[in-house]
C-alpha cells in the first residue's frame, strides 16, 4: 500500500528514518512526504533522494507563508527526479493567520509554477470553499498534470463538482471517526480518482485516535473506503496504490 500524503519532517518523527526503515515490515511500498515551507520541502527532497520508496513534494502551505522569497528556494526542488509534485499549497481560512489576499496571491503564483515545471499539484483547502472553487475552476485546464484535493472534508456535492473537472480526491483519518458521515462524499468519487493518505502525524484514524499517527495507519483509511464503497480492502488497496502511482508519476 501507499501513503499518498504524510509529513516525515515533523519533529515528532525525529528525522523520519525510523519510519522509513520499517516500511517493508509495515507493508508500505511507497510514501509521499509533503513539504509545506522552504525548510521542510528541502528536507523532504533530501529523504527522497536517499531512500527507495520515498517521494517528496515541495511547496508553501498557506499558513506558512513567511516571505515570498521562499518561492526561490522551493521551486528549484521541483526539478529533482523524486520530487513528484508541487504542494501542499492552497488556502486556509480556519487559522486565518496570513491575510487572505496574500494567501491567494502566493497560491496562484505556485499554480503558475506548476505549469512551468510540468508537475501535479497537492491542494490544501480548509474553510475556504467559496474562494477555492472559482480559483481552481479558472486554473484547472492549464495545469498539465492535474491536482488532488488533499484530506477532502467538504460535501458530496462539491466532491462531484471536483470530479467533473478531473481532480483526484484524497481521504484521510477523519473518515474513520464516529459520526464522520463522509460516506456520500466517499461514494461520489469514481475508483480512478480516489486516493488514501494519513496526513500523519496529524489526524490519527480510529482505532488509534488520540495517539500519534503513522504512515502505516493508511491501512485504516483504506479499510474505511472499502467499507463505504462495499468492496473488499485488498481491491481498495490496489486501486488507491495504482492511483497514487499514476497521479505522482511513481513507477
Ligand atoms: Zn498535509
Coordinates of C-alpha atoms and ligand atoms in Angstrom, one line a residue:
X1 CA 0.0 0.0 0.0
X2 CA 1.0 3.7 -0.4
X3 CA 0.5 6.6 1.9
X4 CA 0.0 9.4 -0.6
X5 CA 0.4 12.2 1.9
X6 CA 2.4 12.3 5.2
X7 CA 4.9 14.7 6.9
X8 CA 8.1 12.8 7.8
X9 CA 9.8 16.1 8.6
X10 CA 7.6 16.6 11.6
X11 CA 9.6 16.9 14.8
X12 CA 7.5 14.1 16.3
X13 CA 9.4 11.7 13.9
X14 CA 12.9 12.8 14.8
X15 CA 14.1 12.8 11.2
X16 CA 11.7 10.1 9.9
X17 CA 14.3 7.5 9.3
X18 CA 12.8 5.0 11.8
X19 CA 9.5 5.1 9.8
X20 CA 11.3 4.7 6.5
X21 CA 13.3 1.7 7.8
X22 CA 10.1 -0.1 8.9
X23 CA 8.2 0.5 5.7
X24 CA 8.7 -3.0 4.3
X25 CA 7.6 -4.6 7.6
X26 CA 4.6 -2.3 7.7
X27 CA 3.5 -3.3 4.2
X28 CA 4.2 0.2 2.7
X29 CA 5.7 0.0 -0.8
X30 CA 5.9 3.8 -1.0
X31 CA 5.1 7.0 0.7
X32 CA 5.0 10.7 -0.3
X33 CA 6.4 13.1 2.3
X34 CA 4.9 16.5 1.8
X35 CA 6.7 19.8 2.2
X36 CA 5.0 22.9 3.5
X37 CA 7.7 25.6 3.6
X38 CA 11.3 26.1 2.3
X39 CA 12.9 24.0 5.1
X40 CA 10.6 21.1 5.1
X41 CA 10.5 20.9 1.3
X42 CA 14.3 20.7 1.1
X43 CA 14.3 18.1 3.9
X44 CA 11.6 16.0 2.1
X45 CA 13.7 16.2 -1.1
X46 CA 16.8 15.0 0.8
X47 CA 14.9 12.0 2.3
X48 CA 13.5 11.1 -1.2
X49 CA 16.9 11.2 -2.8
X50 CA 18.4 9.0 -0.1
X51 CA 15.7 6.3 0.3
X52 CA 13.9 3.9 -2.1
X53 CA 10.1 4.1 -1.9
X54 CA 10.2 7.7 -0.5
X55 CA 9.0 10.5 -2.7
X56 CA 8.7 14.2 -1.9
X57 CA 6.7 17.3 -2.7
X58 CA 7.8 20.9 -2.4
X59 CA 5.5 23.9 -1.8
X60 CA 4.5 26.7 0.6
X61 CA 1.4 26.0 2.7
X62 CA -1.0 29.0 3.1
X63 CA -0.4 29.2 6.8
X64 CA 3.4 29.0 6.4
X65 CA 3.9 32.0 4.1
X66 CA 6.8 33.9 5.6
X67 CA 8.5 35.6 2.7
X68 CA 7.7 35.4 -1.0
X69 CA 11.5 34.8 -1.5
X70 CA 10.9 31.3 -0.1
X71 CA 9.5 30.5 -3.6
X72 CA 13.0 30.9 -5.0
X73 CA 14.2 28.1 -2.6
X74 CA 11.2 25.8 -3.1
X75 CA 10.6 25.9 -6.8
X76 CA 14.0 24.6 -8.0
X77 CA 13.4 21.5 -5.9
X78 CA 10.7 20.5 -8.4
X79 CA 13.4 19.7 -11.0
X80 CA 14.8 16.9 -8.8
X81 CA 13.7 13.4 -10.0
X82 CA 12.0 12.2 -6.8
X83 CA 10.2 15.5 -6.0
X84 CA 7.0 14.5 -7.7
X85 CA 4.5 17.3 -7.1
X86 CA 4.1 20.9 -6.0
X87 CA 2.4 21.2 -2.7
X88 CA 0.8 21.4 -0.3
X89 CA -0.5 24.8 -1.4
X90 CA -3.9 26.4 -1.2
X91 CA -6.0 28.5 1.2
X92 CA -6.6 28.1 5.0
X93 CA -9.3 30.3 6.5
X94 CA -9.5 28.2 9.6
X95 CA -6.4 29.6 11.2
X96 CA -6.6 32.8 9.1
X97 CA -3.2 34.0 10.4
X98 CA -2.0 35.0 6.9
X99 CA -4.1 37.7 5.2
X100 CA -6.4 36.2 2.6
X101 CA -5.1 38.3 -0.3
X102 CA -1.6 37.2 0.5
X103 CA -2.7 33.5 0.6
X104 CA -4.5 33.9 -2.7
X105 CA -1.5 35.6 -4.4
X106 CA 1.0 33.0 -3.3
X107 CA -1.3 30.2 -4.2
X108 CA -1.8 31.4 -7.7
X109 CA 1.9 32.1 -8.1
X110 CA 2.5 28.5 -7.3
X111 CA -0.2 27.2 -9.6
X112 CA 1.5 29.2 -12.3
X113 CA 4.8 27.5 -11.4
X114 CA 3.1 24.0 -11.6
X115 CA 2.5 24.8 -15.3
X116 CA 6.1 25.8 -16.0
X117 CA 7.6 22.8 -14.0
X118 CA 5.0 20.4 -15.5
X119 CA 4.1 18.8 -12.2
X120 CA 0.9 17.8 -10.4
X121 CA -0.4 19.9 -7.5
X122 CA -1.4 18.9 -4.0
X123 CA -4.2 21.3 -2.7
X124 CA -4.8 22.2 0.9
X125 CA -8.3 23.7 1.3
X126 CA -9.7 24.5 4.7
X127 CA -12.9 26.5 5.4
X128 CA -12.5 28.3 2.1
X129 CA -14.7 26.5 -0.4
X130 CA -16.2 29.8 -1.6
X131 CA -12.9 31.2 -2.7
X132 CA -11.2 27.9 -3.6
X133 CA -13.7 26.7 -6.1
X134 CA -13.6 29.7 -8.5
X135 CA -9.7 29.8 -8.4
X136 CA -9.5 26.1 -9.3
X137 CA -12.1 26.4 -11.9
X138 CA -10.2 29.2 -13.6
X139 CA -6.9 27.2 -13.4
X140 CA -7.5 23.6 -13.9
X141 CA -7.4 23.4 -17.7
X142 CA -3.9 24.9 -17.6
X143 CA -2.5 22.5 -15.1
X144 CA -0.6 20.0 -17.1
X145 CA -0.6 17.1 -14.6
X146 CA -3.8 17.7 -12.6
X147 CA -4.3 18.1 -8.9
X148 CA -5.5 16.3 -5.8
X149 CA -7.8 17.7 -3.1
X150 CA -5.9 16.5 -0.1
X151 CA -7.8 15.4 3.1
X152 CA -11.1 16.2 1.5
X153 CA -13.7 17.2 4.1
X154 CA -16.4 19.0 2.2
X155 CA -19.7 17.9 0.9
X156 CA -20.5 15.1 -1.6
X157 CA -21.9 17.9 -4.0
X158 CA -18.5 19.6 -4.0
X159 CA -16.7 16.3 -4.5
X160 CA -18.9 15.7 -7.6
X161 CA -18.0 19.2 -8.9
X162 CA -14.3 18.5 -8.5
X163 CA -14.6 15.1 -10.1
X164 CA -16.2 16.7 -13.1
X165 CA -13.0 18.7 -13.5
X166 CA -11.0 15.5 -13.3
X167 CA -9.5 16.2 -9.8
X168 CA -8.3 13.4 -7.6
X169 CA -9.9 13.4 -4.2
X170 CA -7.9 12.1 -1.2
X171 CA -9.4 11.0 2.1
X172 CA -7.5 10.8 5.5
X173 CA -8.2 9.6 9.1
X174 CA -11.3 11.7 9.8
X175 CA -13.3 9.4 7.6
X176 CA -12.9 6.8 10.3
X177 CA -14.2 9.0 13.1
X178 CA -17.5 8.1 14.6
X179 CA -20.3 10.3 13.2
X180 CA -17.9 11.3 10.4
X181 CA -20.8 10.9 7.9
X182 CA -18.4 11.0 5.0
X183 CA -19.9 8.1 3.1
X184 CA -21.7 10.2 0.5
X185 CA -18.5 12.1 -0.4
X186 CA -16.5 8.9 -0.5
X187 CA -19.0 7.3 -2.9
X188 CA -19.1 10.5 -5.1
X189 CA -15.6 9.8 -6.3
X190 CA -15.0 7.3 -9.1
X191 CA -12.4 4.5 -8.5
X192 CA -9.9 6.1 -10.8
X193 CA -9.7 9.4 -8.9
X194 CA -9.7 8.1 -5.3
X195 CA -6.6 8.4 -3.0
X196 CA -5.9 7.4 0.6
X197 CA -3.5 9.2 2.9
X198 CA -2.7 9.7 6.6
X199 CA -1.5 13.4 6.7
X200 CA 0.5 11.9 9.7
X201 CA 1.5 12.9 12.3
X202 CA -2.0 14.5 12.5
X203 CA -5.5 13.1 12.1
X204 CA -4.8 9.7 13.5
X205 CA -7.6 7.2 12.4
X206 CA -9.7 5.0 14.6
X207 CA -8.7 2.7 16.3
X208 CA -5.6 4.7 17.2
X209 CA -7.3 8.0 17.6
X210 CA -5.6 10.0 20.4
X211 CA -2.2 8.5 19.6
X212 CA 0.4 9.7 17.2
X213 CA -0.3 8.9 13.6
X214 CA 2.0 6.9 11.3
X215 CA 2.0 6.3 7.5
X216 CA 1.3 2.6 8.1
X217 CA -2.1 3.6 9.5
X218 CA -3.2 4.4 6.0
X219 CA -4.5 0.8 6.3
X220 CA -7.4 2.0 8.4
X221 CA -8.3 4.7 5.9
X222 CA -8.3 2.2 3.0
X223 CA -10.4 -0.2 5.1
X224 CA -13.0 2.5 5.7
X225 CA -13.1 3.5 2.0
X226 CA -13.7 -0.2 1.2
X227 CA -16.5 -0.4 3.7
X228 CA -18.3 2.7 2.4
X229 CA -17.9 1.5 -1.2
X230 CA -18.9 -2.0 -0.4
X231 CA -15.8 -3.5 -1.9
X232 CA -13.0 -5.6 -0.3
X233 CA -10.0 -4.0 1.3
X234 CA -7.5 -5.7 -1.0
X235 CA -9.2 -4.3 -4.0
X236 CA -9.3 -0.8 -2.4
X237 CA -5.6 -1.0 -1.5
X238 CA -4.8 -1.9 -5.2
X239 CA -7.0 0.9 -6.5
X240 CA -5.5 3.6 -4.2
X241 CA -2.0 2.5 -4.8
X242 CA -2.4 2.5 -8.6
X243 CA -4.0 5.9 -8.4
X244 CA -1.2 7.3 -6.3
X245 CA 1.4 6.0 -8.7
X246 CA -0.4 7.4 -11.7
X247 CA -1.0 10.8 -10.1
X248 CA 2.5 11.3 -8.8
X249 CA 4.2 9.5 -11.7
X250 CA 5.8 6.9 -9.4
X251 CA 6.9 3.7 -11.1
Ligands
LIG1 ZN1 -0.5 17.7 4.9

